[in-house]
Short mmCIF file of C-alpha atoms in Angstrom, two decimals:
data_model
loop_
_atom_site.label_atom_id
_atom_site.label_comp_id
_atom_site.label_asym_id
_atom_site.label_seq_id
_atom_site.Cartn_x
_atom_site.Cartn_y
_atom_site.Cartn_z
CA UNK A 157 24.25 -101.27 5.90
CA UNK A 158 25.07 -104.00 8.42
CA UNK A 159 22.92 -106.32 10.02
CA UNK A 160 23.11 -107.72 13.62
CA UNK A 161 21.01 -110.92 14.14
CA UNK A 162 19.97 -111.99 17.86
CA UNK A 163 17.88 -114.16 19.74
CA UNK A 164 15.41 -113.00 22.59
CA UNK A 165 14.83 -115.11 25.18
CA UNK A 166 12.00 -113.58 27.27
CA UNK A 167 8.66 -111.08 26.00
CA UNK A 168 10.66 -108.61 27.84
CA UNK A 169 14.24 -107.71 28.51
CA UNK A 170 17.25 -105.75 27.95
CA UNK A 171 20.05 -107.16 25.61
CA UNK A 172 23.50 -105.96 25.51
CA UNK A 173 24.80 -106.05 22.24
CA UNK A 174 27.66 -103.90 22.88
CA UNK A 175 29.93 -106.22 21.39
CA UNK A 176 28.49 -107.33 18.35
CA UNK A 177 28.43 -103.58 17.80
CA UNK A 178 32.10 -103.24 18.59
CA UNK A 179 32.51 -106.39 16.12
CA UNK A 180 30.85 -104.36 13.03
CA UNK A 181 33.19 -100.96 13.98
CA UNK A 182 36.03 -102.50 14.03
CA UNK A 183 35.30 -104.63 10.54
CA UNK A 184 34.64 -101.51 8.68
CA UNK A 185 38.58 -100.51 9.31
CA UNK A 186 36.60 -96.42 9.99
CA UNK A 187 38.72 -94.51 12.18
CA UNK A 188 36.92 -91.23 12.93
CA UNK A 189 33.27 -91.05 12.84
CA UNK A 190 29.31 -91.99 14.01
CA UNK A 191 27.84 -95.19 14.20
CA UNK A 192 24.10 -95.35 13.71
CA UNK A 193 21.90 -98.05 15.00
CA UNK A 194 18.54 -98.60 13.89
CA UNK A 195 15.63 -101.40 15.22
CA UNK A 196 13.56 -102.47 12.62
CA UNK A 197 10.98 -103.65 14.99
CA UNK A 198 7.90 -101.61 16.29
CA UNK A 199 7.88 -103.50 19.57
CA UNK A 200 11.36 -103.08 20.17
CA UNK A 201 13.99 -100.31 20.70
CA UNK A 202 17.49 -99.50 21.29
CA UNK A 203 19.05 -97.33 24.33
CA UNK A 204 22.38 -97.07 25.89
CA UNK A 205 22.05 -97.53 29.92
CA UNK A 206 24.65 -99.21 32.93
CA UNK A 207 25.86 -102.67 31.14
CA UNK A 208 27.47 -103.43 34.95
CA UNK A 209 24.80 -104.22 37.33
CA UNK A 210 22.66 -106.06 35.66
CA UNK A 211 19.77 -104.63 38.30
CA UNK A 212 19.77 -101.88 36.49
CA UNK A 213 18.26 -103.54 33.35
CA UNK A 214 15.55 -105.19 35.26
CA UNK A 215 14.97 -101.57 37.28
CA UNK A 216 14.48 -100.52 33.74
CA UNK A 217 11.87 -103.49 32.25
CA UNK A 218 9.77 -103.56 35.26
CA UNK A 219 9.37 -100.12 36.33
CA UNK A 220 8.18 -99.36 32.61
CA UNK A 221 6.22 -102.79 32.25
CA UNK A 222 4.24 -101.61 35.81
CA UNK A 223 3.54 -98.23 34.31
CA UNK A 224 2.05 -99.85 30.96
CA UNK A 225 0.73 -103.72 31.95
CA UNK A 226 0.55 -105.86 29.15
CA UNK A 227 -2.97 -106.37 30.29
CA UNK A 228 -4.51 -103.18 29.99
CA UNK A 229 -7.85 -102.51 27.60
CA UNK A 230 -6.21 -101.42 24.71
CA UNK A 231 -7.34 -100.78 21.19
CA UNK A 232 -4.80 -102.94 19.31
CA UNK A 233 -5.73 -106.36 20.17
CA UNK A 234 -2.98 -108.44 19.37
CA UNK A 235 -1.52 -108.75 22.69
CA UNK A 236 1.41 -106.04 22.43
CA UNK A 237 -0.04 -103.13 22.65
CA UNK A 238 2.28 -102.34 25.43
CA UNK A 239 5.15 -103.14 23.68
CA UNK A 240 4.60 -100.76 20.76
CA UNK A 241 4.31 -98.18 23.19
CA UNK A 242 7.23 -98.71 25.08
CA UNK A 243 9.20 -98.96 21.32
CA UNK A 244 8.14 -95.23 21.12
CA UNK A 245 9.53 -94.45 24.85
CA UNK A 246 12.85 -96.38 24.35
CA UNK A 247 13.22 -94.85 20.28
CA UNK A 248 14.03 -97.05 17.37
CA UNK A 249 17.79 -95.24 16.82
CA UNK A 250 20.90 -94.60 18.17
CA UNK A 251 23.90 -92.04 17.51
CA UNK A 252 27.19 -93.29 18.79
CA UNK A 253 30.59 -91.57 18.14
CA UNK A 254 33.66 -93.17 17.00
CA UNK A 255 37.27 -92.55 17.65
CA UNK A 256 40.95 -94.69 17.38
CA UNK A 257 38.70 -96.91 15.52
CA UNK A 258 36.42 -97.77 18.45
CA UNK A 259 33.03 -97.03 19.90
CA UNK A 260 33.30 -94.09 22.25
CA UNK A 261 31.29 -94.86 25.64
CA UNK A 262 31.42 -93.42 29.10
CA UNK A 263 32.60 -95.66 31.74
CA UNK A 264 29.63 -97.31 32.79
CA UNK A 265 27.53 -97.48 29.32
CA UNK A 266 26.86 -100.47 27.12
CA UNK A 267 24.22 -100.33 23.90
CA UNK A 268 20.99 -102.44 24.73
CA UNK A 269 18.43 -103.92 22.53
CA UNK A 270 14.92 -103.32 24.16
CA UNK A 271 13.06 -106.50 23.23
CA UNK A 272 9.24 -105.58 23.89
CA UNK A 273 7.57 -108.70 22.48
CA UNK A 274 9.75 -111.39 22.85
CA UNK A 275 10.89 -113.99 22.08
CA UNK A 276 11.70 -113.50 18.36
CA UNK A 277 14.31 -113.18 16.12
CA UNK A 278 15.30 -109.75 15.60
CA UNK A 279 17.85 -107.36 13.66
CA UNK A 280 19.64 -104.48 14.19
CA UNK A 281 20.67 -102.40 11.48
CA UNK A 282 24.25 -100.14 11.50
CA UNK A 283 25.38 -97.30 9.32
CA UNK A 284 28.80 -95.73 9.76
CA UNK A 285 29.66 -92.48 8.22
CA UNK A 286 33.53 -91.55 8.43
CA UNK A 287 34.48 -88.01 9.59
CA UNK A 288 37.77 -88.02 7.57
CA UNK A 289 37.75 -86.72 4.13
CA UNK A 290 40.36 -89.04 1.97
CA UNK B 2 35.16 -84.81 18.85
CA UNK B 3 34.46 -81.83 21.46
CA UNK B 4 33.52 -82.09 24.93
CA UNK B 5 31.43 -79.58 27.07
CA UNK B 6 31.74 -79.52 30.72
CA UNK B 7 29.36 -78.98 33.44
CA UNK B 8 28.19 -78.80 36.93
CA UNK B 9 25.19 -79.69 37.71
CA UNK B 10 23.89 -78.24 41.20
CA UNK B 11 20.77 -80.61 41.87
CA UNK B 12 19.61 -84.54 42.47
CA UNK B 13 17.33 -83.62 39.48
CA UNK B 14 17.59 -80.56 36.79
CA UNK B 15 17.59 -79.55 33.36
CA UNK B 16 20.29 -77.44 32.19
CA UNK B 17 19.92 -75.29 29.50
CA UNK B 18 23.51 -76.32 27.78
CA UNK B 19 22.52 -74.09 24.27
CA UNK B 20 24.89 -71.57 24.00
CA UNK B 21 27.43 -73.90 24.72
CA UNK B 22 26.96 -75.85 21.68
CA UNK B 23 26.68 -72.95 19.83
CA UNK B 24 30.00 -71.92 20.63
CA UNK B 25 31.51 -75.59 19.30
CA UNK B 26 29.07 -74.97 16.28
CA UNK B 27 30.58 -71.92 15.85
CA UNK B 28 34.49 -72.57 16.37
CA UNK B 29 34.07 -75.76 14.09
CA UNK B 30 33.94 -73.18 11.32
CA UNK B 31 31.32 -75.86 9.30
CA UNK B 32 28.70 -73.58 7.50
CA UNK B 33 25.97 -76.41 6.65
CA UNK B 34 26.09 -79.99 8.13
CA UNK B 35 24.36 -82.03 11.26
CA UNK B 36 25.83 -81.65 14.80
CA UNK B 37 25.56 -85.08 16.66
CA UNK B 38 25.34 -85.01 20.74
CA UNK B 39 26.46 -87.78 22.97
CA UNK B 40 25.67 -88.03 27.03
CA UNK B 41 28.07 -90.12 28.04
CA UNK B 42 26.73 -91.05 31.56
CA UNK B 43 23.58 -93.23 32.55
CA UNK B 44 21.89 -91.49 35.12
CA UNK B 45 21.69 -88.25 33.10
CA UNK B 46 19.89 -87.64 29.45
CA UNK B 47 19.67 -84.54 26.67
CA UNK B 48 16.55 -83.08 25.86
CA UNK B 49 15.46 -80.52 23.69
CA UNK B 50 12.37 -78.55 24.82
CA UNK B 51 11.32 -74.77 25.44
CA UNK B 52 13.96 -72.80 27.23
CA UNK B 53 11.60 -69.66 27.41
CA UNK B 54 10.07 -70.27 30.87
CA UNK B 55 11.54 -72.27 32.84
CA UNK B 56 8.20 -73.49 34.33
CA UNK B 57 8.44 -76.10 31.42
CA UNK B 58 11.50 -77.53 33.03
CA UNK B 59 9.97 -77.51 36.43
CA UNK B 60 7.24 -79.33 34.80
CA UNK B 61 8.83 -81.85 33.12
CA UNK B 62 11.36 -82.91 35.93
CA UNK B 63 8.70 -83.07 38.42
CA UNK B 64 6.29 -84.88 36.52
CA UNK B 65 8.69 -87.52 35.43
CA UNK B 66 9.55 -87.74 39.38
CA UNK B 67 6.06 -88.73 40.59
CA UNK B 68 5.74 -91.72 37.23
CA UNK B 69 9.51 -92.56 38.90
CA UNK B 70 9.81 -91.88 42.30
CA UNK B 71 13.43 -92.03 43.52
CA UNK B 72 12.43 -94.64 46.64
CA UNK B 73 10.18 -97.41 45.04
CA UNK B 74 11.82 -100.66 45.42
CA UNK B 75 14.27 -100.87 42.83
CA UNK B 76 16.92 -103.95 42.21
CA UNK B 77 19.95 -101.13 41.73
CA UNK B 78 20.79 -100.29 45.40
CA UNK B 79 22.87 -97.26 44.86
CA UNK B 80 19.57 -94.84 45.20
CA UNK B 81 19.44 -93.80 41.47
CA UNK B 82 17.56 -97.01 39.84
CA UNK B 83 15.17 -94.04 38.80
CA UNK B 84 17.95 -91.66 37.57
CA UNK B 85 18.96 -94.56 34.77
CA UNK B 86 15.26 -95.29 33.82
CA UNK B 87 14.76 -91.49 33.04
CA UNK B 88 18.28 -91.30 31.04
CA UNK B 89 16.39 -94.33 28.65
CA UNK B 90 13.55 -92.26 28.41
CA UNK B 91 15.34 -88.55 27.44
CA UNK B 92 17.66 -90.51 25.72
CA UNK B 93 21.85 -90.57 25.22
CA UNK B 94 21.81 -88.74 21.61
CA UNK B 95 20.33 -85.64 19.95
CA UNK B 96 20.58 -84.64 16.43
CA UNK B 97 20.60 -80.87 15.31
CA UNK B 98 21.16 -79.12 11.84
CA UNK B 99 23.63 -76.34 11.15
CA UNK B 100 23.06 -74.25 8.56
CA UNK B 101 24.63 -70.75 7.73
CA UNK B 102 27.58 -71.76 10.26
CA UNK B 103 23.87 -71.55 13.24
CA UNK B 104 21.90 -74.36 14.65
CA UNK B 105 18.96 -74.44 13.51
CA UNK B 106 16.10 -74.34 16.24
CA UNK B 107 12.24 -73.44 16.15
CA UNK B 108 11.26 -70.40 17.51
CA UNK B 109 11.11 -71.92 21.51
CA UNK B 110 13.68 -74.52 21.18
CA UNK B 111 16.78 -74.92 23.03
CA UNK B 112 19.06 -78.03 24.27
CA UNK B 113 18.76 -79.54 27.89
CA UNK B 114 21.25 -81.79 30.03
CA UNK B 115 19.08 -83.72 31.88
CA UNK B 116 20.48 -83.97 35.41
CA UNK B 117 18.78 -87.67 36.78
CA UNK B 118 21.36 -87.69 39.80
CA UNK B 119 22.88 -85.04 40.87
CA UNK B 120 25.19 -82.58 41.63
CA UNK B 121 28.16 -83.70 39.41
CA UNK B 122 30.63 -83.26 37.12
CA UNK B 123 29.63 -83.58 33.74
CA UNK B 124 30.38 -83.71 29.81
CA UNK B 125 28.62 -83.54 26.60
CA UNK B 126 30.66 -84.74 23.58
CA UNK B 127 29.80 -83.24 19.75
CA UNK B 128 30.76 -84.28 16.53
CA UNK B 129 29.71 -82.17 13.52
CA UNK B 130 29.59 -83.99 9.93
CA UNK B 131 29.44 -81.29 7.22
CA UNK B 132 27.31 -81.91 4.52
CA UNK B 133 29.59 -79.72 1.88
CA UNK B 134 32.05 -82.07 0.07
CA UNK B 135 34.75 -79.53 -0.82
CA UNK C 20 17.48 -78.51 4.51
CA UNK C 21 13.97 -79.93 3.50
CA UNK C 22 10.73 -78.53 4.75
CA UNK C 23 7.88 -81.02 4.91
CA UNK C 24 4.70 -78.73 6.43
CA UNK C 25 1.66 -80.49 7.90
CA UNK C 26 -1.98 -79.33 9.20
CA UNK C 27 -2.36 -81.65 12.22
CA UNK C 28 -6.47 -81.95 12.68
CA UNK C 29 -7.14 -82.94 16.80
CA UNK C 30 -5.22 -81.62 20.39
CA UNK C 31 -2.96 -84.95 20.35
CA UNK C 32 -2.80 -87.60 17.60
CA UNK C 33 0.18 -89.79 15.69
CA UNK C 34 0.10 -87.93 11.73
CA UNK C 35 1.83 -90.50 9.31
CA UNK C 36 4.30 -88.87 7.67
CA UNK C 37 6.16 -91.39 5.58
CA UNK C 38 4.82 -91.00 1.78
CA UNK C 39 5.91 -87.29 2.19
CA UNK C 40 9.55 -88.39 3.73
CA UNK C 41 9.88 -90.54 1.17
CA UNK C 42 8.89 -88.07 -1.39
CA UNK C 43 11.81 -85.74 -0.35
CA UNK C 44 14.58 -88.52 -0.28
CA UNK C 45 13.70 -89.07 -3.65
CA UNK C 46 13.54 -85.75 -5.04
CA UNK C 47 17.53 -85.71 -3.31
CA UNK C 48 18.43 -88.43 -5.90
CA UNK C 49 20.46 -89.74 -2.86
CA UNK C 50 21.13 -93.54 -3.27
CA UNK C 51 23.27 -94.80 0.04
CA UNK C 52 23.18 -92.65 2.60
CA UNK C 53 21.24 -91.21 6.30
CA UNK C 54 18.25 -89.89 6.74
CA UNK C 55 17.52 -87.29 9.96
CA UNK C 56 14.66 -85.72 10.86
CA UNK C 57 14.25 -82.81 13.36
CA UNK C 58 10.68 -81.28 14.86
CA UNK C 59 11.50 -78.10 15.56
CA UNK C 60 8.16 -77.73 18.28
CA UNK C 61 8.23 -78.01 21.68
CA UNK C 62 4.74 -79.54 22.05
CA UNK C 63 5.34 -82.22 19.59
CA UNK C 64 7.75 -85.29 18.62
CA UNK C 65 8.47 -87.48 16.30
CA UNK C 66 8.17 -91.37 16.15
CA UNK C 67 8.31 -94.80 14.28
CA UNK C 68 6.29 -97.06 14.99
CA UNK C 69 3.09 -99.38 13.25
CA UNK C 70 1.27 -97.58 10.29
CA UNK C 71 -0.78 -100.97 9.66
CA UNK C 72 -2.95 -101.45 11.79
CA UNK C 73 -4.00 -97.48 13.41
CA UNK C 74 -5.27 -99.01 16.79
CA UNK C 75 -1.43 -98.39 17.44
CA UNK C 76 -1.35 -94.91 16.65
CA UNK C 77 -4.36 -94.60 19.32
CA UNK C 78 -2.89 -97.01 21.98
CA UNK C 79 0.14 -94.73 22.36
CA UNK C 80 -1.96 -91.30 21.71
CA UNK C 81 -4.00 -92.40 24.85
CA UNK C 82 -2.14 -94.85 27.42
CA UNK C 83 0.48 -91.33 27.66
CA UNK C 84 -2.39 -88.79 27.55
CA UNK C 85 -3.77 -91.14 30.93
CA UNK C 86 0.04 -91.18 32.46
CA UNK C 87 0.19 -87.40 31.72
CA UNK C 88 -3.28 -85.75 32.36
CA UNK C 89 -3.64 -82.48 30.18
CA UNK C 90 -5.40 -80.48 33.43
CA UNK C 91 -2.87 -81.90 36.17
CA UNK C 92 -1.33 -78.94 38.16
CA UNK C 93 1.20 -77.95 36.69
CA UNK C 94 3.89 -74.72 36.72
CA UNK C 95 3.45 -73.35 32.72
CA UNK C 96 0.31 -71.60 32.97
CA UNK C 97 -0.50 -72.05 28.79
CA UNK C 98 -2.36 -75.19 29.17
CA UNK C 99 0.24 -77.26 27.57
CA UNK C 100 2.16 -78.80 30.44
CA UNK C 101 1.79 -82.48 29.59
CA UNK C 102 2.67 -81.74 25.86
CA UNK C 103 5.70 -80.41 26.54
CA UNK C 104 6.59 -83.48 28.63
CA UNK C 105 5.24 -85.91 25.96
CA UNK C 106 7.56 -84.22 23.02
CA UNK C 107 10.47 -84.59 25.24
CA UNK C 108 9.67 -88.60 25.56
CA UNK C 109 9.04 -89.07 22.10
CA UNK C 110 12.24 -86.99 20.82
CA UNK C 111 13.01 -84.22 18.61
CA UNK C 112 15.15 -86.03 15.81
CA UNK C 113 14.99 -89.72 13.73
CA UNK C 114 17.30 -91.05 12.03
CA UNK C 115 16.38 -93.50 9.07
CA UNK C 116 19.14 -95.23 6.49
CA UNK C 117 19.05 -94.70 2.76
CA UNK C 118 19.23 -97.81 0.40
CA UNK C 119 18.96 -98.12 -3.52
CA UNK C 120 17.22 -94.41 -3.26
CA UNK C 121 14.79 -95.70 -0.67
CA UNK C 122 14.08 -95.50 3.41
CA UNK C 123 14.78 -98.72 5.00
CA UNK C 124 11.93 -99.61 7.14
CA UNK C 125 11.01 -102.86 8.98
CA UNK C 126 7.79 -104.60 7.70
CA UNK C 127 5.34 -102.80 9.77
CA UNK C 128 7.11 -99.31 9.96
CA UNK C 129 6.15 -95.83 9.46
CA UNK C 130 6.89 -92.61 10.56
CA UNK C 131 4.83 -90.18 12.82
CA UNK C 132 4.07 -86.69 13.56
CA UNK C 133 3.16 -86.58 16.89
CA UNK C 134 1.12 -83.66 17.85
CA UNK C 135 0.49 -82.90 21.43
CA UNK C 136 -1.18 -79.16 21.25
CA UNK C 137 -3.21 -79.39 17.71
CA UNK C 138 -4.58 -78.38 15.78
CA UNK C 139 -1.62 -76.36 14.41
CA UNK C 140 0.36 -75.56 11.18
CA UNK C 141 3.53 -78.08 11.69
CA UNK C 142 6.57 -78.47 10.32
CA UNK C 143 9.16 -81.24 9.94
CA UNK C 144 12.73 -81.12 8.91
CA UNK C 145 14.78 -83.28 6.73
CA UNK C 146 18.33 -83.16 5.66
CA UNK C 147 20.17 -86.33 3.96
CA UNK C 148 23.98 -87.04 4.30
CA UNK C 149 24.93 -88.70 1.36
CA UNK C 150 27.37 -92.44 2.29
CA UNK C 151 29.29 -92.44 -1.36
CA UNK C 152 32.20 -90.33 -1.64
CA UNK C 153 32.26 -89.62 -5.44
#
């Protein structure tokens, strides 16, 4: 298993970590196969969405954040109630193919991590299995 | 890795892509093993849900319409802000197991392309990892 | 392909399944490897998210029973509507990693059943694809 470590910045935002994904593919010399990403976090996720406009990251983080407001009367009462909820929405894994040795993405698509609670210090963990049989 | 093409024929749909995976499942000649699927674009998802009546469908892409409403005022100005929030929500990756050379479903399961922004051109990509080490 | 089977005891709720996961990966004797798990029910999901504190489990069990009312008017006639619509957001299949014959979980993690028509005989698949190539 390999770890990514990042930084959040804000208690809620989208952060591409396409490359540092890229980074651990192309380190484990795997040709043909799937990458699997898993969060660690329960107010966090991971999802694969536009990595162009940036827009379309906020579109994403305040559309859901208006749907469930931090400041609703939930149970939980440490504050992040929300963001456990929106960990469930967004998923905690992700299946990406690889091919030539490299992550295979349609034109537009970048892999986010779905910070929920931030700012913190968080992981992503990554599993490749190979296809080939040597 | 195999690709499926489609054409989708509305802004919003789900298309029941089943027995199109089941033919790659079934030319890949792999008897036991997990077939991985990838949606490759970002205003369009993969479900799985009933594919008995199609009321389900109706329900689920109308519902999901009136939480995300195509005209709020979104950031992304190219009309489908809502189309990418509902391909984070369905998700780019689905997970099925093969086993006597089938997928195996429950009884009222089958696989959905989840058309956010439509009608286009489309692909699926599959990979199938066998679990038999022979 | 393992079989965990579950009695779910209320119309929607979050059952934690982990000690009986865990109880199949290590009956596999599987040391390194990928975990997936597939509900095969179109009115349920499956989730990770908090199994300490179960304020959690009833935050996300009722903030998306309020965004998708049970008696709304909807198409399928069965009564069911919204729980079709909820097992589609929550998704079908997990994926967790295998280390030292154990599931890798962040500190607060656990796995969930989520039922959205109980009470109802349930079932959960598992299958494990081993990382060593001996």
């Amino acid at each position: 298993m390999e770890v990514i470590r990042l930084k959040t910045t804000k208690r809620i935002e989208l952060v591409d970590i396409t490359s540092k994904v890229e980074e651990v593919v192309s380190k484990s010399k795997i040709k043909e196969g799937v990458c699997f990403l898993f969060c660690p976090h329960t107010t966090a996720g991971l999802t694969i969405n536009e990595n162009y406009d940036s827009a379309v990251r906020q579109d994403i983080t305040q559309t859901l954040t208006k749907l469930l407001p931090p400041d609703k009367d939930y149970s939980h009462t440490e504050g992040n109630a929300d963001s456990h909820i929106k960990s469930s929405i967004f998923g905690s894994s992700l299946v990406i193919f690889i091919e030539n040795s490299r992550l295979c993405f349609g034109a537009w698509q970048g892999v986010f991590f779905c910070e929920g609670d931030g700012p913190r210090v968080r992981e992503v963990w990554i599993k490749i299995i190979s296809d080939i049989k040597d």
